[in-house]
Amino acid sequence: MGEIVKYHMERLRLLNLDGAPAGVAMGEVTRIWAETLAGRNIVWDKELDTLRLHRGFMELAANCDRWPSPNMLMQRLPSRPQRQALPAPQITEEQRQRNLRAIRCMLRDALNLKGRPQ
């Protein structure tokens, strides 16, 4: 994530937005941004979040007139792509009937034990 932040911070700096930090401070500003994003209650995943971060930064670059804050980036991050759900398990009618019988037996045993002293 740090390399993505560094790349886009350099690009934002080149836009010469109002309130942009001085060039000599960009290393520290970039470090603070990376720490701020890492400190969020998010488990950053390279596979899921790289494109989201690029898109979020591109939104900032396209729509900000002043130097943005990390929170402004977070507001522009697209949602994570949803992973493909596993298909429902296939079960035969025989397995379904066997499972129902087993559940009935467990319930019957539980009800019979409830009235007995232990």
Tab-separated table of N, CA and C in Angstrom:
chain	number	residue	atom	x	y	z
A	1	MET	N	0.827	-1.193	0.000
A	1	MET	CA	0.000	0.000	0.000
A	1	MET	C	0.870	1.255	0.000
A	2	GLY	N	1.999	1.207	0.670
A	2	GLY	CA	2.861	2.380	0.764
A	2	GLY	C	3.327	2.898	-0.586
A	3	GLU	N	3.635	1.973	-1.496
A	3	GLU	CA	4.099	2.391	-2.823
A	3	GLU	C	2.982	3.076	-3.610
A	4	ILE	N	1.751	2.590	-3.432
A	4	ILE	CA	0.610	3.215	-4.118
A	4	ILE	C	0.422	4.634	-3.604
A	5	VAL	N	0.488	4.793	-2.277
A	5	VAL	CA	0.336	6.119	-1.673
A	5	VAL	C	1.441	7.045	-2.171
A	6	LYS	N	2.665	6.563	-2.161
A	6	LYS	CA	3.792	7.390	-2.598
A	6	LYS	C	3.601	7.843	-4.049
A	7	TYR	N	3.256	6.914	-4.915
A	7	TYR	CA	3.053	7.231	-6.333
A	7	TYR	C	1.992	8.317	-6.510
A	8	HIS	N	0.859	8.152	-5.846
A	8	HIS	CA	-0.236	9.103	-6.036
A	8	HIS	C	0.005	10.429	-5.321
A	9	MET	N	0.725	10.394	-4.221
A	9	MET	CA	1.052	11.654	-3.547
A	9	MET	C	1.948	12.505	-4.448
A	10	GLU	N	2.884	11.866	-5.123
A	10	GLU	CA	3.747	12.594	-6.052
A	10	GLU	C	2.919	13.199	-7.193
A	11	ARG	N	1.954	12.432	-7.677
A	11	ARG	CA	1.083	12.936	-8.747
A	11	ARG	C	0.232	14.110	-8.258
A	12	LEU	N	-0.319	13.986	-7.040
A	12	LEU	CA	-1.118	15.095	-6.495
A	12	LEU	C	-0.257	16.348	-6.333
A	13	ARG	N	0.973	16.167	-5.895
A	13	ARG	CA	1.873	17.308	-5.703
A	13	ARG	C	2.112	18.035	-7.024
A	14	LEU	N	2.202	17.273	-8.104
A	14	LEU	CA	2.436	17.885	-9.419
A	14	LEU	C	1.251	18.721	-9.896
A	15	LEU	N	0.075	18.487	-9.325
A	15	LEU	CA	-1.104	19.282	-9.684
A	15	LEU	C	-1.049	20.685	-9.092
A	16	ASN	N	-0.138	20.904	-8.145
A	16	ASN	CA	0.055	22.213	-7.526
A	16	ASN	C	-1.252	22.765	-6.946
A	17	LEU	N	-1.960	21.911	-6.193
A	17	LEU	CA	-3.222	22.310	-5.575
A	17	LEU	C	-2.984	23.307	-4.446
A	18	ASP	N	-3.961	24.178	-4.193
A	18	ASP	CA	-3.877	25.090	-3.055
A	18	ASP	C	-3.694	24.273	-1.783
A	19	GLY	N	-2.844	24.753	-0.912
A	19	GLY	CA	-2.630	24.085	0.368
A	19	GLY	C	-1.706	22.881	0.290
A	20	ALA	N	-1.097	22.652	-0.874
A	20	ALA	CA	-0.179	21.515	-1.021
A	20	ALA	C	1.051	21.731	-0.150
A	21	PRO	N	1.557	20.673	0.442
A	21	PRO	CA	2.767	20.816	1.249
A	21	PRO	C	3.977	21.157	0.374
A	22	ALA	N	4.965	21.737	1.001
A	22	ALA	CA	6.199	22.064	0.285
A	22	ALA	C	6.852	20.768	-0.197
A	23	GLY	N	7.530	20.847	-1.312
A	23	GLY	CA	8.182	19.672	-1.888
A	23	GLY	C	9.108	18.960	-0.914
A	24	VAL	N	9.820	19.730	-0.077
A	24	VAL	CA	10.760	19.117	0.864
A	24	VAL	C	10.032	18.328	1.954
A	25	ALA	N	8.741	18.606	2.153
A	25	ALA	CA	7.972	17.913	3.193
A	25	ALA	C	7.226	16.694	2.654
A	26	MET	N	7.274	16.457	1.344
A	26	MET	CA	6.448	15.397	0.759
A	26	MET	C	6.764	14.005	1.302
A	27	GLY	N	8.016	13.728	1.596
A	27	GLY	CA	8.355	12.420	2.158
A	27	GLY	C	7.640	12.188	3.473
A	28	GLU	N	7.652	13.199	4.325
A	28	GLU	CA	6.987	13.090	5.637
A	28	GLU	C	5.473	13.062	5.484
A	29	VAL	N	4.941	13.879	4.574
A	29	VAL	CA	3.496	13.894	4.334
A	29	VAL	C	3.041	12.522	3.822
A	30	THR	N	3.790	11.951	2.914
A	30	THR	CA	3.457	10.637	2.368
A	30	THR	C	3.490	9.583	3.476
A	31	ARG	N	4.497	9.640	4.343
A	31	ARG	CA	4.590	8.694	5.463
A	31	ARG	C	3.381	8.826	6.387
A	32	ILE	N	2.972	10.043	6.670
A	32	ILE	CA	1.811	10.275	7.536
A	32	ILE	C	0.539	9.743	6.878
A	33	TRP	N	0.387	9.987	5.598
A	33	TRP	CA	-0.787	9.450	4.882
A	33	TRP	C	-0.801	7.930	4.973
A	34	ALA	N	0.332	7.282	4.683
A	34	ALA	CA	0.398	5.816	4.711
A	34	ALA	C	0.076	5.296	6.112
A	35	GLU	N	0.606	5.937	7.143
A	35	GLU	CA	0.320	5.528	8.524
A	35	GLU	C	-1.154	5.726	8.854
A	36	THR	N	-1.711	6.834	8.403
A	36	THR	CA	-3.120	7.115	8.668
A	36	THR	C	-4.012	6.065	8.014
A	37	LEU	N	-3.726	5.723	6.776
A	37	LEU	CA	-4.525	4.711	6.080
A	37	LEU	C	-4.330	3.333	6.697
A	38	ALA	N	-3.103	3.017	7.076
A	38	ALA	CA	-2.827	1.721	7.703
A	38	ALA	C	-3.493	1.620	9.070
A	39	GLY	N	-3.677	2.754	9.738
A	39	GLY	CA	-4.280	2.766	11.064
A	39	GLY	C	-5.799	2.635	11.052
A	40	ARG	N	-6.395	2.693	9.883
A	40	ARG	CA	-7.847	2.518	9.783
A	40	ARG	C	-8.214	1.104	10.182
A	41	ASN	N	-9.446	0.914	10.547
A	41	ASN	CA	-9.920	-0.414	10.945
A	41	ASN	C	-10.224	-1.251	9.692
A	42	ILE	N	-9.185	-1.406	8.865
A	42	ILE	CA	-9.304	-2.127	7.601
A	42	ILE	C	-8.110	-3.071	7.499
A	43	VAL	N	-8.364	-4.274	7.097
A	43	VAL	CA	-7.269	-5.177	6.758
A	43	VAL	C	-7.054	-5.007	5.256
A	44	TRP	N	-6.019	-4.262	4.912
A	44	TRP	CA	-5.757	-3.971	3.507
A	44	TRP	C	-5.282	-5.238	2.825
A	45	ASP	N	-5.852	-5.518	1.679
A	45	ASP	CA	-5.550	-6.709	0.898
A	45	ASP	C	-5.070	-6.244	-0.474
A	46	LYS	N	-3.844	-6.613	-0.820
A	46	LYS	CA	-3.259	-6.141	-2.086
A	46	LYS	C	-4.162	-6.480	-3.269
A	47	GLU	N	-4.671	-7.699	-3.288
A	47	GLU	CA	-5.506	-8.141	-4.409
A	47	GLU	C	-6.810	-7.352	-4.494
A	48	LEU	N	-7.436	-7.090	-3.336
A	48	LEU	CA	-8.737	-6.428	-3.321
A	48	LEU	C	-8.646	-4.908	-3.345
A	49	ASP	N	-7.544	-4.349	-2.839
A	49	ASP	CA	-7.521	-2.914	-2.595
A	49	ASP	C	-6.626	-2.088	-3.519
A	50	THR	N	-5.735	-2.702	-4.258
A	50	THR	CA	-4.836	-1.929	-5.117
A	50	THR	C	-5.615	-1.078	-6.119
A	51	LEU	N	-6.504	-1.697	-6.856
A	51	LEU	CA	-7.289	-0.952	-7.847
A	51	LEU	C	-8.193	0.071	-7.168
A	52	ARG	N	-8.759	-0.260	-6.000
A	52	ARG	CA	-9.606	0.692	-5.274
A	52	ARG	C	-8.814	1.939	-4.899
A	53	LEU	N	-7.596	1.746	-4.400
A	53	LEU	CA	-6.770	2.897	-4.017
A	53	LEU	C	-6.430	3.746	-5.237
A	54	HIS	N	-6.053	3.103	-6.325
A	54	HIS	CA	-5.767	3.871	-7.550
A	54	HIS	C	-6.985	4.696	-7.953
A	55	ARG	N	-8.149	4.064	-7.960
A	55	ARG	CA	-9.371	4.786	-8.363
A	55	ARG	C	-9.706	5.915	-7.392
A	56	GLY	N	-9.548	5.672	-6.100
A	56	GLY	CA	-9.806	6.714	-5.106
A	56	GLY	C	-8.897	7.916	-5.306
A	57	PHE	N	-7.608	7.657	-5.521
A	57	PHE	CA	-6.669	8.752	-5.756
A	57	PHE	C	-6.978	9.474	-7.069
A	58	MET	N	-7.391	8.733	-8.072
A	58	MET	CA	-7.737	9.371	-9.343
A	58	MET	C	-8.949	10.289	-9.176
A	59	GLU	N	-9.900	9.878	-8.355
A	59	GLU	CA	-11.059	10.736	-8.047
A	59	GLU	C	-10.601	12.014	-7.351
A	60	LEU	N	-9.667	11.872	-6.410
A	60	LEU	CA	-9.143	13.065	-5.737
A	60	LEU	C	-8.510	14.007	-6.754
A	61	ALA	N	-7.655	13.454	-7.584
A	61	ALA	CA	-6.943	14.283	-8.568
A	61	ALA	C	-7.919	14.994	-9.511
A	62	ALA	N	-8.989	14.320	-9.854
A	62	ALA	CA	-9.942	14.894	-10.804
A	62	ALA	C	-10.887	15.910	-10.169
A	63	ASN	N	-11.093	15.831	-8.850
A	63	ASN	CA	-12.164	16.630	-8.238
A	63	ASN	C	-11.750	17.562	-7.115
A	64	CYS	N	-10.494	17.628	-6.775
A	64	CYS	CA	-10.080	18.499	-5.662
A	64	CYS	C	-9.432	19.781	-6.178
A	65	ASP	N	-9.803	20.882	-5.548
A	65	ASP	CA	-9.171	22.162	-5.848
A	65	ASP	C	-8.116	22.504	-4.803
A	66	ARG	N	-8.204	21.850	-3.653
A	66	ARG	CA	-7.267	22.058	-2.547
A	66	ARG	C	-6.618	20.726	-2.192
A	67	TRP	N	-5.502	20.810	-1.487
A	67	TRP	CA	-4.804	19.593	-1.059
A	67	TRP	C	-5.751	18.755	-0.198
A	68	PRO	N	-5.936	17.481	-0.530
A	68	PRO	CA	-6.901	16.641	0.180
A	68	PRO	C	-6.357	16.063	1.484
A	69	SER	N	-7.265	15.551	2.268
A	69	SER	CA	-6.917	14.840	3.499
A	69	SER	C	-7.095	13.336	3.261
A	70	PRO	N	-6.492	12.505	4.101
A	70	PRO	CA	-6.704	11.060	3.962
A	70	PRO	C	-8.190	10.687	4.018
A	71	ASN	N	-8.959	11.411	4.824
A	71	ASN	CA	-10.385	11.125	4.922
A	71	ASN	C	-11.096	11.353	3.586
A	72	MET	N	-10.647	12.338	2.833
A	72	MET	CA	-11.248	12.598	1.525
A	72	MET	C	-10.997	11.417	0.585
A	73	LEU	N	-9.837	10.796	0.717
A	73	LEU	CA	-9.566	9.595	-0.082
A	73	LEU	C	-10.508	8.476	0.332
A	74	MET	N	-10.660	8.262	1.637
A	74	MET	CA	-11.513	7.181	2.124
A	74	MET	C	-12.954	7.353	1.634
A	75	GLN	N	-13.414	8.595	1.546
A	75	GLN	CA	-14.768	8.847	1.069
A	75	GLN	C	-14.935	8.522	-0.412
A	76	ARG	N	-13.834	8.509	-1.144
A	76	ARG	CA	-13.899	8.270	-2.586
A	76	ARG	C	-13.524	6.843	-2.982
A	77	LEU	N	-13.112	6.038	-2.016
A	77	LEU	CA	-12.744	4.659	-2.349
A	77	LEU	C	-13.967	3.886	-2.812
A	78	PRO	N	-13.877	3.234	-3.946
A	78	PRO	CA	-14.995	2.373	-4.347
A	78	PRO	C	-15.097	1.181	-3.403
A	79	SER	N	-16.231	0.552	-3.399
A	79	SER	CA	-16.420	-0.644	-2.568
A	79	SER	C	-15.516	-1.753	-3.062
A	80	ARG	N	-15.192	-2.639	-2.148
A	80	ARG	CA	-14.408	-3.812	-2.537
A	80	ARG	C	-15.231	-4.691	-3.464
A	81	PRO	N	-14.577	-5.298	-4.442
A	81	PRO	CA	-15.314	-6.243	-5.282
A	81	PRO	C	-15.756	-7.431	-4.441
A	82	GLN	N	-16.952	-7.901	-4.698
A	82	GLN	CA	-17.473	-9.046	-3.952
A	82	GLN	C	-16.882	-10.325	-4.525
A	83	ARG	N	-16.414	-11.154	-3.624
A	83	ARG	CA	-15.894	-12.444	-4.067
A	83	ARG	C	-17.057	-13.336	-4.463
A	84	GLN	N	-16.783	-14.202	-5.407
A	84	GLN	CA	-17.804	-15.131	-5.888
A	84	GLN	C	-18.206	-16.064	-4.749
A	85	ALA	N	-19.495	-16.131	-4.472
A	85	ALA	CA	-19.992	-17.019	-3.429
A	85	ALA	C	-19.914	-18.466	-3.909
A	86	LEU	N	-19.677	-19.347	-2.957
A	86	LEU	CA	-19.673	-20.767	-3.294
A	86	LEU	C	-21.095	-21.207	-3.629
A	87	PRO	N	-21.225	-22.128	-4.555
A	87	PRO	CA	-22.575	-22.621	-4.864
A	87	PRO	C	-23.127	-23.425	-3.692
A	88	ALA	N	-24.444	-23.466	-3.608
A	88	ALA	CA	-25.079	-24.264	-2.554
A	88	ALA	C	-24.679	-25.727	-2.734
A	89	PRO	N	-24.419	-26.424	-1.631
A	89	PRO	CA	-24.027	-27.831	-1.760
A	89	PRO	C	-25.174	-28.653	-2.346
A	90	GLN	N	-24.795	-29.621	-3.135
A	90	GLN	CA	-25.781	-30.520	-3.717
A	90	GLN	C	-26.015	-31.673	-2.736
A	91	ILE	N	-27.250	-31.996	-2.493
A	91	ILE	CA	-27.584	-33.071	-1.573
A	91	ILE	C	-28.660	-33.936	-2.227
A	92	THR	N	-28.484	-35.226	-2.110
A	92	THR	CA	-29.473	-36.135	-2.700
A	92	THR	C	-30.671	-36.246	-1.763
A	93	GLU	N	-31.762	-36.717	-2.303
A	93	GLU	CA	-32.958	-36.920	-1.479
A	93	GLU	C	-32.672	-37.921	-0.367
A	94	GLU	N	-31.888	-38.937	-0.664
A	94	GLU	CA	-31.545	-39.934	0.362
A	94	GLU	C	-30.760	-39.292	1.509
A	95	GLN	N	-29.793	-38.412	1.189
A	95	GLN	CA	-29.023	-37.718	2.231
A	95	GLN	C	-29.924	-36.795	3.052
A	96	ARG	N	-30.823	-36.113	2.374
A	96	ARG	CA	-31.746	-35.212	3.075
A	96	ARG	C	-32.604	-35.987	4.064
A	97	GLN	N	-33.152	-37.131	3.640
A	97	GLN	CA	-33.985	-37.956	4.523
A	97	GLN	C	-33.167	-38.491	5.698
A	98	ARG	N	-31.945	-38.909	5.428
A	98	ARG	CA	-31.069	-39.409	6.498
A	98	ARG	C	-30.788	-38.303	7.519
A	99	ASN	N	-30.526	-37.098	7.029
A	99	ASN	CA	-30.268	-35.969	7.927
A	99	ASN	C	-31.501	-35.644	8.768
A	100	LEU	N	-32.680	-35.671	8.161
A	100	LEU	CA	-33.913	-35.408	8.907
A	100	LEU	C	-34.127	-36.451	10.004
A	101	ARG	N	-33.879	-37.742	9.676
A	101	ARG	CA	-34.013	-38.789	10.694
A	101	ARG	C	-33.041	-38.565	11.846
A	102	ALA	N	-31.821	-38.177	11.513
A	102	ALA	CA	-30.818	-37.934	12.554
A	102	ALA	C	-31.234	-36.762	13.447
A	103	ILE	N	-31.768	-35.710	12.859
A	103	ILE	CA	-32.229	-34.551	13.648
A	103	ILE	C	-33.388	-34.953	14.547
A	104	ARG	N	-34.318	-35.729	14.020
A	104	ARG	CA	-35.450	-36.194	14.840
A	104	ARG	C	-34.961	-37.020	16.026
A	105	CYS	N	-33.996	-37.895	15.781
A	105	CYS	CA	-33.446	-38.717	16.873
A	105	CYS	C	-32.782	-37.836	17.935
A	106	MET	N	-32.021	-36.837	17.496
A	106	MET	CA	-31.353	-35.935	18.448
A	106	MET	C	-32.380	-35.164	19.267
A	107	LEU	N	-33.444	-34.677	18.619
A	107	LEU	CA	-34.487	-33.950	19.345
A	107	LEU	C	-35.204	-34.860	20.324
A	108	ARG	N	-35.534	-36.072	19.898
A	108	ARG	CA	-36.217	-37.024	20.774
A	108	ARG	C	-35.340	-37.331	21.990
A	109	ASP	N	-34.049	-37.586	21.753
A	109	ASP	CA	-33.134	-37.877	22.862
A	109	ASP	C	-33.013	-36.678	23.801
A	110	ALA	N	-32.956	-35.488	23.239
A	110	ALA	CA	-32.833	-34.287	24.070
A	110	ALA	C	-34.079	-34.091	24.913
A	111	LEU	N	-35.243	-34.336	24.352
A	111	LEU	CA	-36.488	-34.178	25.108
A	111	LEU	C	-36.627	-35.256	26.173
A	112	ASN	N	-36.177	-36.469	25.878
A	112	ASN	CA	-36.253	-37.552	26.872
A	112	ASN	C	-35.272	-37.293	28.021
A	113	LEU	N	-34.126	-36.741	27.766
A	113	LEU	CA	-33.136	-36.463	28.818
A	113	LEU	C	-33.562	-35.300	29.691
A	114	LYS	N	-34.343	-34.392	29.149
A	114	LYS	CA	-34.734	-33.188	29.868
A	114	LYS	C	-35.529	-33.525	31.132
A	115	GLY	N	-36.383	-34.551	31.049
A	115	GLY	CA	-37.211	-34.904	32.197
A	115	GLY	C	-36.525	-35.837	33.184
A	116	ARG	N	-35.364	-36.392	32.863
A	116	ARG	CA	-34.654	-37.339	33.732
A	116	ARG	C	-33.713	-36.629	34.682
A	117	PRO	N	-33.589	-37.144	35.918
A	117	PRO	CA	-32.593	-36.594	36.836
A	117	PRO	C	-31.182	-36.972	36.374
A	118	GLN	N	-30.247	-36.138	36.665
A	118	GLN	CA	-28.876	-36.417	36.198
A	118	GLN	C	-27.971	-36.850	37.298
